JSON list of C-alpha atoms in Angstrom, two decimals:
[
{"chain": "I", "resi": 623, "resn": "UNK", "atom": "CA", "xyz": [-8.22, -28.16, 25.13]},
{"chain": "I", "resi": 624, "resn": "UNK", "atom": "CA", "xyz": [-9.98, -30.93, 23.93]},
{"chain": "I", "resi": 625, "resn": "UNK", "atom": "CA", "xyz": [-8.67, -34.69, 23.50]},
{"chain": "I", "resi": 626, "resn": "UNK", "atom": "CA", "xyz": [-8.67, -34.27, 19.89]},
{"chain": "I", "resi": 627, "resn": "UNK", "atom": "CA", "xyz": [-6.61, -31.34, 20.31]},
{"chain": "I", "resi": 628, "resn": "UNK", "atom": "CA", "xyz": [-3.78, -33.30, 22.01]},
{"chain": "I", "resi": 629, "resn": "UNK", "atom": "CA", "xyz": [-4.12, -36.37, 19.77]},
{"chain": "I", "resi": 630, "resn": "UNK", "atom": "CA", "xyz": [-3.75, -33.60, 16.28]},
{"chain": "I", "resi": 631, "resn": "UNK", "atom": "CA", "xyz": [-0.90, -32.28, 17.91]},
{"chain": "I", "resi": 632, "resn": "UNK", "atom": "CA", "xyz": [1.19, -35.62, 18.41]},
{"chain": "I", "resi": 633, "resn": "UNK", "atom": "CA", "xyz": [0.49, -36.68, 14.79]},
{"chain": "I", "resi": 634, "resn": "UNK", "atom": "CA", "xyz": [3.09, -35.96, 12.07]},
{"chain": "I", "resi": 635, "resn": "UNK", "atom": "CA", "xyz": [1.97, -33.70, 8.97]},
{"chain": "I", "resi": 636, "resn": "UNK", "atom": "CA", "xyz": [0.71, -35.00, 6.08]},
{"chain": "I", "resi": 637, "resn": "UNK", "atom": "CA", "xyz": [2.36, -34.79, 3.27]},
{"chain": "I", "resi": 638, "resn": "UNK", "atom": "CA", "xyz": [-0.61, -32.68, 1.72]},
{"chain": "I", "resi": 639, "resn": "UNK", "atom": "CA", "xyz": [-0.42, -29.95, 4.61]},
{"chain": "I", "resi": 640, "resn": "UNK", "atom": "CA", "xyz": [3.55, -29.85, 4.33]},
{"chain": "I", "resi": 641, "resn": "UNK", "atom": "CA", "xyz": [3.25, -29.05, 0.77]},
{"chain": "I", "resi": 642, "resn": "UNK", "atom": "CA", "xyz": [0.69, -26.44, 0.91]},
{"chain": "I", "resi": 643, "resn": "UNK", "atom": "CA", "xyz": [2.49, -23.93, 4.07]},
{"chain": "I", "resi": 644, "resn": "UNK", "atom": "CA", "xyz": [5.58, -24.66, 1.45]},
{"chain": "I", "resi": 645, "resn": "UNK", "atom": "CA", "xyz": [3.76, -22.76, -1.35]},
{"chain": "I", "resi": 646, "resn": "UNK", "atom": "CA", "xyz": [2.43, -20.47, 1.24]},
{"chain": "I", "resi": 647, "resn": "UNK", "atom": "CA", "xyz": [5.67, -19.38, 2.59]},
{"chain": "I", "resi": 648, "resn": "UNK", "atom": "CA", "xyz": [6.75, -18.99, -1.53]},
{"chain": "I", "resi": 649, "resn": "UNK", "atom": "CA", "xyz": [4.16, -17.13, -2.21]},
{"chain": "I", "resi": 650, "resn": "UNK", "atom": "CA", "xyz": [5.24, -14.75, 1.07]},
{"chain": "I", "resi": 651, "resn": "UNK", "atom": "CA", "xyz": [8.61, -15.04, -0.46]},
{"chain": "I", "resi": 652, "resn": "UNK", "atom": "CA", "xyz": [7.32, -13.58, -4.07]},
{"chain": "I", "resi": 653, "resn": "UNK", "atom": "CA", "xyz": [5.51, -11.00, -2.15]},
{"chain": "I", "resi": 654, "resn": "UNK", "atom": "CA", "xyz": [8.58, -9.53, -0.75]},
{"chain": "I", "resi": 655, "resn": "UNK", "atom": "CA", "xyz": [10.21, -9.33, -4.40]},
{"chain": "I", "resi": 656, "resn": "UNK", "atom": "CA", "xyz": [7.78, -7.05, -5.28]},
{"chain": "I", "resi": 657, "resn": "UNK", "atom": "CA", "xyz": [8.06, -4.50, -2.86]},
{"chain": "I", "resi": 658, "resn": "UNK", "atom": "CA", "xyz": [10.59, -1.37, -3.59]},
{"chain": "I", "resi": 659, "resn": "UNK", "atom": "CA", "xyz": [13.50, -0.70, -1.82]},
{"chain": "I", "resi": 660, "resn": "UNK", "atom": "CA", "xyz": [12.32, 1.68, 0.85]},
{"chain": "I", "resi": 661, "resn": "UNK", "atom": "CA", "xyz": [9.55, -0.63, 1.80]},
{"chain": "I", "resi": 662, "resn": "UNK", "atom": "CA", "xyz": [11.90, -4.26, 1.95]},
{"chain": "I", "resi": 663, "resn": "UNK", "atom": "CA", "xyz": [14.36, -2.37, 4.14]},
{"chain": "I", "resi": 664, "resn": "UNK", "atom": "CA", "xyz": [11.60, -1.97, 6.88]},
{"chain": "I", "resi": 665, "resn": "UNK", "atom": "CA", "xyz": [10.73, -5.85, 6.64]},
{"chain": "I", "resi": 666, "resn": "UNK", "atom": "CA", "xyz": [12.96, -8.10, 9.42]},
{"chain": "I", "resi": 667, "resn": "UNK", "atom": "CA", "xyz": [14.58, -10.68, 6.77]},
{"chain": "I", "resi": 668, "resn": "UNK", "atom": "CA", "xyz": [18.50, -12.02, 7.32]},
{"chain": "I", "resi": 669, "resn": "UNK", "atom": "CA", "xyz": [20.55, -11.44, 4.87]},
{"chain": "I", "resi": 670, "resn": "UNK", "atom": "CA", "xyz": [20.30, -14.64, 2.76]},
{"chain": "I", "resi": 671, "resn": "UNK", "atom": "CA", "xyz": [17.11, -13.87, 2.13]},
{"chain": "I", "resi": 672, "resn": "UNK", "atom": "CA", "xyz": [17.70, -10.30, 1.47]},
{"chain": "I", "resi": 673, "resn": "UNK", "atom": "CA", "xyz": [20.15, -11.28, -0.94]},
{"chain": "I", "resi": 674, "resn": "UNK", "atom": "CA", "xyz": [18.04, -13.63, -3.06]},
{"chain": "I", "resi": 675, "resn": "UNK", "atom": "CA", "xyz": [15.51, -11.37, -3.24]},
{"chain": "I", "resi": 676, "resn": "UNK", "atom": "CA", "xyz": [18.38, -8.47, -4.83]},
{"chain": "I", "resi": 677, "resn": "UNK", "atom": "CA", "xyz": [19.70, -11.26, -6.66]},
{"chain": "I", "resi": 678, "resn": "UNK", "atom": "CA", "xyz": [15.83, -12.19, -8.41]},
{"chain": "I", "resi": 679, "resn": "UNK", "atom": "CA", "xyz": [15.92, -8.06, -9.74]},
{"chain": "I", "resi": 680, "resn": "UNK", "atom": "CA", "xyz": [18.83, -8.88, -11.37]},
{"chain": "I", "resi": 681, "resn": "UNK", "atom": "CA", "xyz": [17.96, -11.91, -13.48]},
{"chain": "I", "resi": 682, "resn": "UNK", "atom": "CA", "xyz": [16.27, -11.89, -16.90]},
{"chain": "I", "resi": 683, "resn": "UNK", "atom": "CA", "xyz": [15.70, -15.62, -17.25]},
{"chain": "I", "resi": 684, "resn": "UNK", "atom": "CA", "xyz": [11.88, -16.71, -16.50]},
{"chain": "I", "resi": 685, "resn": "UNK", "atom": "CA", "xyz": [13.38, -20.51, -15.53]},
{"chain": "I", "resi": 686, "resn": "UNK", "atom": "CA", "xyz": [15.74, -18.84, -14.13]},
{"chain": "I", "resi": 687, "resn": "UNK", "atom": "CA", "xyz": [13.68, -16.55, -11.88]},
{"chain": "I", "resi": 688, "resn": "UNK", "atom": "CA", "xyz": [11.27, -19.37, -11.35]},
{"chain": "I", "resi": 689, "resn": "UNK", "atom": "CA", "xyz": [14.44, -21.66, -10.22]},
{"chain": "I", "resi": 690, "resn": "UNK", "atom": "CA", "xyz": [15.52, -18.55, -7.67]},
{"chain": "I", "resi": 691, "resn": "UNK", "atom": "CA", "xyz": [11.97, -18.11, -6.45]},
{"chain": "I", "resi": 692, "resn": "UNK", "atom": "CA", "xyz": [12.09, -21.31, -5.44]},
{"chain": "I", "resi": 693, "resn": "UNK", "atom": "CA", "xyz": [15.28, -20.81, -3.46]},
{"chain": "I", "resi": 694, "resn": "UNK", "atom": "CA", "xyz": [13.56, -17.92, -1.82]},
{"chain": "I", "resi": 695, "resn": "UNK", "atom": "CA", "xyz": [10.80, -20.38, -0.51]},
{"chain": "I", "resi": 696, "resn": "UNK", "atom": "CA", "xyz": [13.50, -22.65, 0.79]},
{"chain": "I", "resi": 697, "resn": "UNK", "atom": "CA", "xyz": [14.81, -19.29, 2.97]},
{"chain": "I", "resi": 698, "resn": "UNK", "atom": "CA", "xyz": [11.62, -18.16, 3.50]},
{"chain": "I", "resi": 699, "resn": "UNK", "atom": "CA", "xyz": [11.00, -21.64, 5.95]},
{"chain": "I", "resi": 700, "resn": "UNK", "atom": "CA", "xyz": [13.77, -20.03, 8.44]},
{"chain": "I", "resi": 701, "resn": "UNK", "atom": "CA", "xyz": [12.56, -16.79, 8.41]},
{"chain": "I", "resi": 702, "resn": "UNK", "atom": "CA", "xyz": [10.02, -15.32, 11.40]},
{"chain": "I", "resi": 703, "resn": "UNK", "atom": "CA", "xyz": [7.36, -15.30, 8.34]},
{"chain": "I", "resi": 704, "resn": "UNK", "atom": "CA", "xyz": [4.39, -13.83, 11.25]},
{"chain": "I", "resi": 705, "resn": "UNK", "atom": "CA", "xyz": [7.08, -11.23, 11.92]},
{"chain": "I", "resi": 706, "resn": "UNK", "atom": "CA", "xyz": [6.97, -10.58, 7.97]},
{"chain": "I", "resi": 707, "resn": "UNK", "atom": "CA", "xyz": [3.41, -10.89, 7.52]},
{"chain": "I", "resi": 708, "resn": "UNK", "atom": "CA", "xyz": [2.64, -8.28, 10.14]},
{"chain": "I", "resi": 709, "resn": "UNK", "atom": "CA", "xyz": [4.86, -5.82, 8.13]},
{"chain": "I", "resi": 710, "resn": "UNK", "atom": "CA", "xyz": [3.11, -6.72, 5.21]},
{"chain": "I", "resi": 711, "resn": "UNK", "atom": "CA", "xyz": [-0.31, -6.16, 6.75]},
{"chain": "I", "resi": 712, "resn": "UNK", "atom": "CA", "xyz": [0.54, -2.83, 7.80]},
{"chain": "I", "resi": 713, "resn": "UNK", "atom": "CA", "xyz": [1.88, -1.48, 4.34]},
{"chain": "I", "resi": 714, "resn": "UNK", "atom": "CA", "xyz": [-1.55, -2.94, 2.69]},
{"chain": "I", "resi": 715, "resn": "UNK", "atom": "CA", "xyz": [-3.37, -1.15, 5.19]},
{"chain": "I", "resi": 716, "resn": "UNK", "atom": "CA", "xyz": [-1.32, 2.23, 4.28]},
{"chain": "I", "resi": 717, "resn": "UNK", "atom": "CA", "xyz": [-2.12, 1.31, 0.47]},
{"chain": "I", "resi": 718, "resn": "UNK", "atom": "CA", "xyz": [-5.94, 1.53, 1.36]},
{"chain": "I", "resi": 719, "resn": "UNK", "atom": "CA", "xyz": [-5.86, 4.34, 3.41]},
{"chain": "I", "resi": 720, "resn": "UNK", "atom": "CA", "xyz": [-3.69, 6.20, 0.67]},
{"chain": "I", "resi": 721, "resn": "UNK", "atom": "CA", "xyz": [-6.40, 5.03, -1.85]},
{"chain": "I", "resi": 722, "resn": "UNK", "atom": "CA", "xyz": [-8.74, 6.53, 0.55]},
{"chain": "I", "resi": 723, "resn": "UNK", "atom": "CA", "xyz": [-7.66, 9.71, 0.49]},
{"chain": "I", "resi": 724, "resn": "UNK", "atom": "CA", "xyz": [-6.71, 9.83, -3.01]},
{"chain": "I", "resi": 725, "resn": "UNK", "atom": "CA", "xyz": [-10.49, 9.09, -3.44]},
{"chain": "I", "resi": 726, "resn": "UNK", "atom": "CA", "xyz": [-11.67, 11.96, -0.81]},
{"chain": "I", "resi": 727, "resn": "UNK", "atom": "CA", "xyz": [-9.19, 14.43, -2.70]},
{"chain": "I", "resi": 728, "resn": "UNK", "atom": "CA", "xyz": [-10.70, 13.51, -5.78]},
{"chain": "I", "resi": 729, "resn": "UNK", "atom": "CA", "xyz": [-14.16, 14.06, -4.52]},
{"chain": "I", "resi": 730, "resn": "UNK", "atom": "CA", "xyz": [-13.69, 17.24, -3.10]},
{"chain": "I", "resi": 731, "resn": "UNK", "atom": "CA", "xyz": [-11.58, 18.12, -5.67]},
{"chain": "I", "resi": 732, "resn": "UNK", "atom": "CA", "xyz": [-14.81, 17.79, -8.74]},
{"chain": "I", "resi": 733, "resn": "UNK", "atom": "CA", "xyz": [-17.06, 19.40, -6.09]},
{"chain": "I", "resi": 734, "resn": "UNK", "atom": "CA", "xyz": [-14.81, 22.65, -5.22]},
{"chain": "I", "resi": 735, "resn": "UNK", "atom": "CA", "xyz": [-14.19, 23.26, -9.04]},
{"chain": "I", "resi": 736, "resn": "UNK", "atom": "CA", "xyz": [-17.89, 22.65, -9.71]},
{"chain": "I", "resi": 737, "resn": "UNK", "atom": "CA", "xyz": [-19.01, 24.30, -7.01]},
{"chain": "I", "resi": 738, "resn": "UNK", "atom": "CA", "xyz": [-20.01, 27.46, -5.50]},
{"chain": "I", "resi": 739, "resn": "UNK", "atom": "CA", "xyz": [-18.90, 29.81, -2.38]},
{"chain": "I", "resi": 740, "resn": "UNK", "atom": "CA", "xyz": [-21.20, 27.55, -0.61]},
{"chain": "I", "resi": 741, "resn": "UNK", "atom": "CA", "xyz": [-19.32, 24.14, -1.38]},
{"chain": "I", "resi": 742, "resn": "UNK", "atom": "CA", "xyz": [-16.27, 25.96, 0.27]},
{"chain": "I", "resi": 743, "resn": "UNK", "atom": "CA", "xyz": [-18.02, 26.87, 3.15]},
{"chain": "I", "resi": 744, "resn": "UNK", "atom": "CA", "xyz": [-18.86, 23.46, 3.63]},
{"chain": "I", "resi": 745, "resn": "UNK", "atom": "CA", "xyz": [-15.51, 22.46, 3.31]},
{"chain": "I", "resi": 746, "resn": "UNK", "atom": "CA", "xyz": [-13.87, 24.94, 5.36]},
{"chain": "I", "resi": 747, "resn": "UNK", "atom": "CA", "xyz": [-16.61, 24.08, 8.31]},
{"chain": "I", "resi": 748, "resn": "UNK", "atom": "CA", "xyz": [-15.09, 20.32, 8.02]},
{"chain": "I", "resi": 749, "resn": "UNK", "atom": "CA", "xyz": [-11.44, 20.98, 7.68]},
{"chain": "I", "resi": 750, "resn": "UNK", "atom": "CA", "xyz": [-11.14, 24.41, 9.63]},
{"chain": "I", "resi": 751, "resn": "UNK", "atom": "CA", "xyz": [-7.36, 23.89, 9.38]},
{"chain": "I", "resi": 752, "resn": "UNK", "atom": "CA", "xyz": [-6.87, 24.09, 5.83]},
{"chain": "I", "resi": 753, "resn": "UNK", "atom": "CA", "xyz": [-5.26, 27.12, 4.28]},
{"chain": "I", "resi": 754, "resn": "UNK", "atom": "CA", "xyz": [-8.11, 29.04, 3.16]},
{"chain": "I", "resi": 755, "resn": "UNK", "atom": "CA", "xyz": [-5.94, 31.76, 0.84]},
{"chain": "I", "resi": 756, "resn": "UNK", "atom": "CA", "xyz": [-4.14, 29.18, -0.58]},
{"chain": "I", "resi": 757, "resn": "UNK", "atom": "CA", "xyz": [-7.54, 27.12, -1.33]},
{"chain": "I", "resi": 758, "resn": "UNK", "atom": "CA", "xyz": [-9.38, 29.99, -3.36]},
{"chain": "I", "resi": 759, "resn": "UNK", "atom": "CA", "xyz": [-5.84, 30.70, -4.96]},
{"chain": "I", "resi": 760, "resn": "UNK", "atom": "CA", "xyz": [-5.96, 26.76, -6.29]},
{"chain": "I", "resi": 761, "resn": "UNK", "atom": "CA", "xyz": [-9.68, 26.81, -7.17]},
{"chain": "I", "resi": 762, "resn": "UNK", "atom": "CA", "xyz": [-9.42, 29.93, -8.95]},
{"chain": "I", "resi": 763, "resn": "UNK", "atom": "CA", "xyz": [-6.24, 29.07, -11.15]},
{"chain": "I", "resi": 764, "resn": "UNK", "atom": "CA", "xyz": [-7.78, 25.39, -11.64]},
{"chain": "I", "resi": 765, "resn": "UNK", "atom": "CA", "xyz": [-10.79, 27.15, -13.68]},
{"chain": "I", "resi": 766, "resn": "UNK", "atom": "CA", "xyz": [-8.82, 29.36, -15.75]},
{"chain": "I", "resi": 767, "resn": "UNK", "atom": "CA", "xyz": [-7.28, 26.46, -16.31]},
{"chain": "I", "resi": 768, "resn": "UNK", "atom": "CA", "xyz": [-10.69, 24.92, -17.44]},
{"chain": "I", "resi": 769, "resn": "UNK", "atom": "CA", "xyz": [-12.01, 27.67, -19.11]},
{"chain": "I", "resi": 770, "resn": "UNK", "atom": "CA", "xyz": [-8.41, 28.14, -21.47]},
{"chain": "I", "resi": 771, "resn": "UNK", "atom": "CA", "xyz": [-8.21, 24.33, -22.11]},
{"chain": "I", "resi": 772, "resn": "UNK", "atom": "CA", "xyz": [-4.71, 24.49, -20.04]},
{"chain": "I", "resi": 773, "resn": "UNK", "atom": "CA", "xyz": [-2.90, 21.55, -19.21]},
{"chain": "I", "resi": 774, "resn": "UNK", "atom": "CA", "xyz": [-4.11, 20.82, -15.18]},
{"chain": "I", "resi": 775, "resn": "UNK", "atom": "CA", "xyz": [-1.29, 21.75, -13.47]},
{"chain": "I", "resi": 776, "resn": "UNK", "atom": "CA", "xyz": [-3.12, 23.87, -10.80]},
{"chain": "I", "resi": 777, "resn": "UNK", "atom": "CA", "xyz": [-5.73, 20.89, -10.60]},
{"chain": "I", "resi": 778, "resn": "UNK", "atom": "CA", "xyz": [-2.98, 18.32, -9.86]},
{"chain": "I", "resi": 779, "resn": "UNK", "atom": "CA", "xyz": [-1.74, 20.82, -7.09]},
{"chain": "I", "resi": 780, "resn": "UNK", "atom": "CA", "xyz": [-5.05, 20.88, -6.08]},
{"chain": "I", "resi": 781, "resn": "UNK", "atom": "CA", "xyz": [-5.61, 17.38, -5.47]},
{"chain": "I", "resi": 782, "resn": "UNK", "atom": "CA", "xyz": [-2.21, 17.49, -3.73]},
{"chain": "I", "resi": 783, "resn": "UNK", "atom": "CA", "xyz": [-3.35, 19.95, -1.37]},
{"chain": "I", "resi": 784, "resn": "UNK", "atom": "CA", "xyz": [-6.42, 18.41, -0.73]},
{"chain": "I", "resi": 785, "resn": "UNK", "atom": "CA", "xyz": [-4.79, 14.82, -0.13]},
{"chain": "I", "resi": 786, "resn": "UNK", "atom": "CA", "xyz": [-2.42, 15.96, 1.98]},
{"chain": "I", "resi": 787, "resn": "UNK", "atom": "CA", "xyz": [-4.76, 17.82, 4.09]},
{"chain": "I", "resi": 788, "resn": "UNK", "atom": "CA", "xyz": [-6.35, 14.95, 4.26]},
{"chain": "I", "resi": 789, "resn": "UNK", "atom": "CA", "xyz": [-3.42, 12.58, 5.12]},
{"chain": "I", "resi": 790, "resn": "UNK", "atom": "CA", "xyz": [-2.33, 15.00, 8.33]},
{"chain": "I", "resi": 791, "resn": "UNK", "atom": "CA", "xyz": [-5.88, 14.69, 9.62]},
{"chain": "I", "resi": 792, "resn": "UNK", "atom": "CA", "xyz": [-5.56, 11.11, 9.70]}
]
């Protein structure tokens, strides 16, 4: 450590600074209002927090949502907010990889129905796991679909398969 180090450590924080990890820890705070259920149960909070946030889904009010947002920042300065951040991290890096595979899925998924016996060899070379049957089955009914100007049921069950495929390889 350098002497500079020591000497920003013993001084008090400015006002400026105090104000600014205040809005950061609100703006933490909003970001755990807009996750879903399944996903705030899995984030460490005490229950004071926990109940503000329920208590924000209930109210119409913008000043009064505004007022209990607030509030939430006030909790949020006694929470373990790296603790919550980490969490947080980790489902945005779930959202990308699920955006990642929704975007190989769709890929594959234009290139099989365009596509010749070839463009399934390919694939089945790459993913030798995949149910082949069950493939040719999807690719088959997603053309007749096609062809008869169908609604794309069989082409939304084949980017299913495809996505999940992919998902279980990751």
């Amino acid at each position: 450590m350098h002497e500079y180090d020591d000497f920003e450590e013993e001084q008090p924080k400015s006002k400026t600074r105090v104000k600014k990890e205040m809005h950061q820890l609100q703006d933490l705070g909003k970001q755990l209002t807009e996750l879903g259920a399944a996903q705030l149960a899995e984030v460490p909070l005490d229950q004071d927090l926990r109940e503000a946030i329920n208590t924000l889904h209930r109210i119409k009010s913008n000043e009064a949502r505004r007022r209990q947002l607030q509030y939430i920042g006030k909790l949020m300065r006694s929470a373990d907010s790296e603790a919550i951040e980490t969490v947080l991290a980790r489902f945005r890096e779930r959202d990308q990889q699920h955006i990642r595979f929704d975007k190989m899925a769709e890929d594959w998924r234009k290139r099989l129905l365009d596509g010749d016996k070839a463009t399934q060899s390919e694939f089945f070379d790459r993913y030798p796991q995949a149910d082949h049957q069950q493939l040719r089955q999807l690719i088959r009914d997603s053309n007749r679909e096609i062809q008869t100007g169908k609604p794309p049921a069989n082409q939304r069950k084949l980017f299913r398969f495809l996505r999940d495929l992919f998902m279980q390889e990751s």
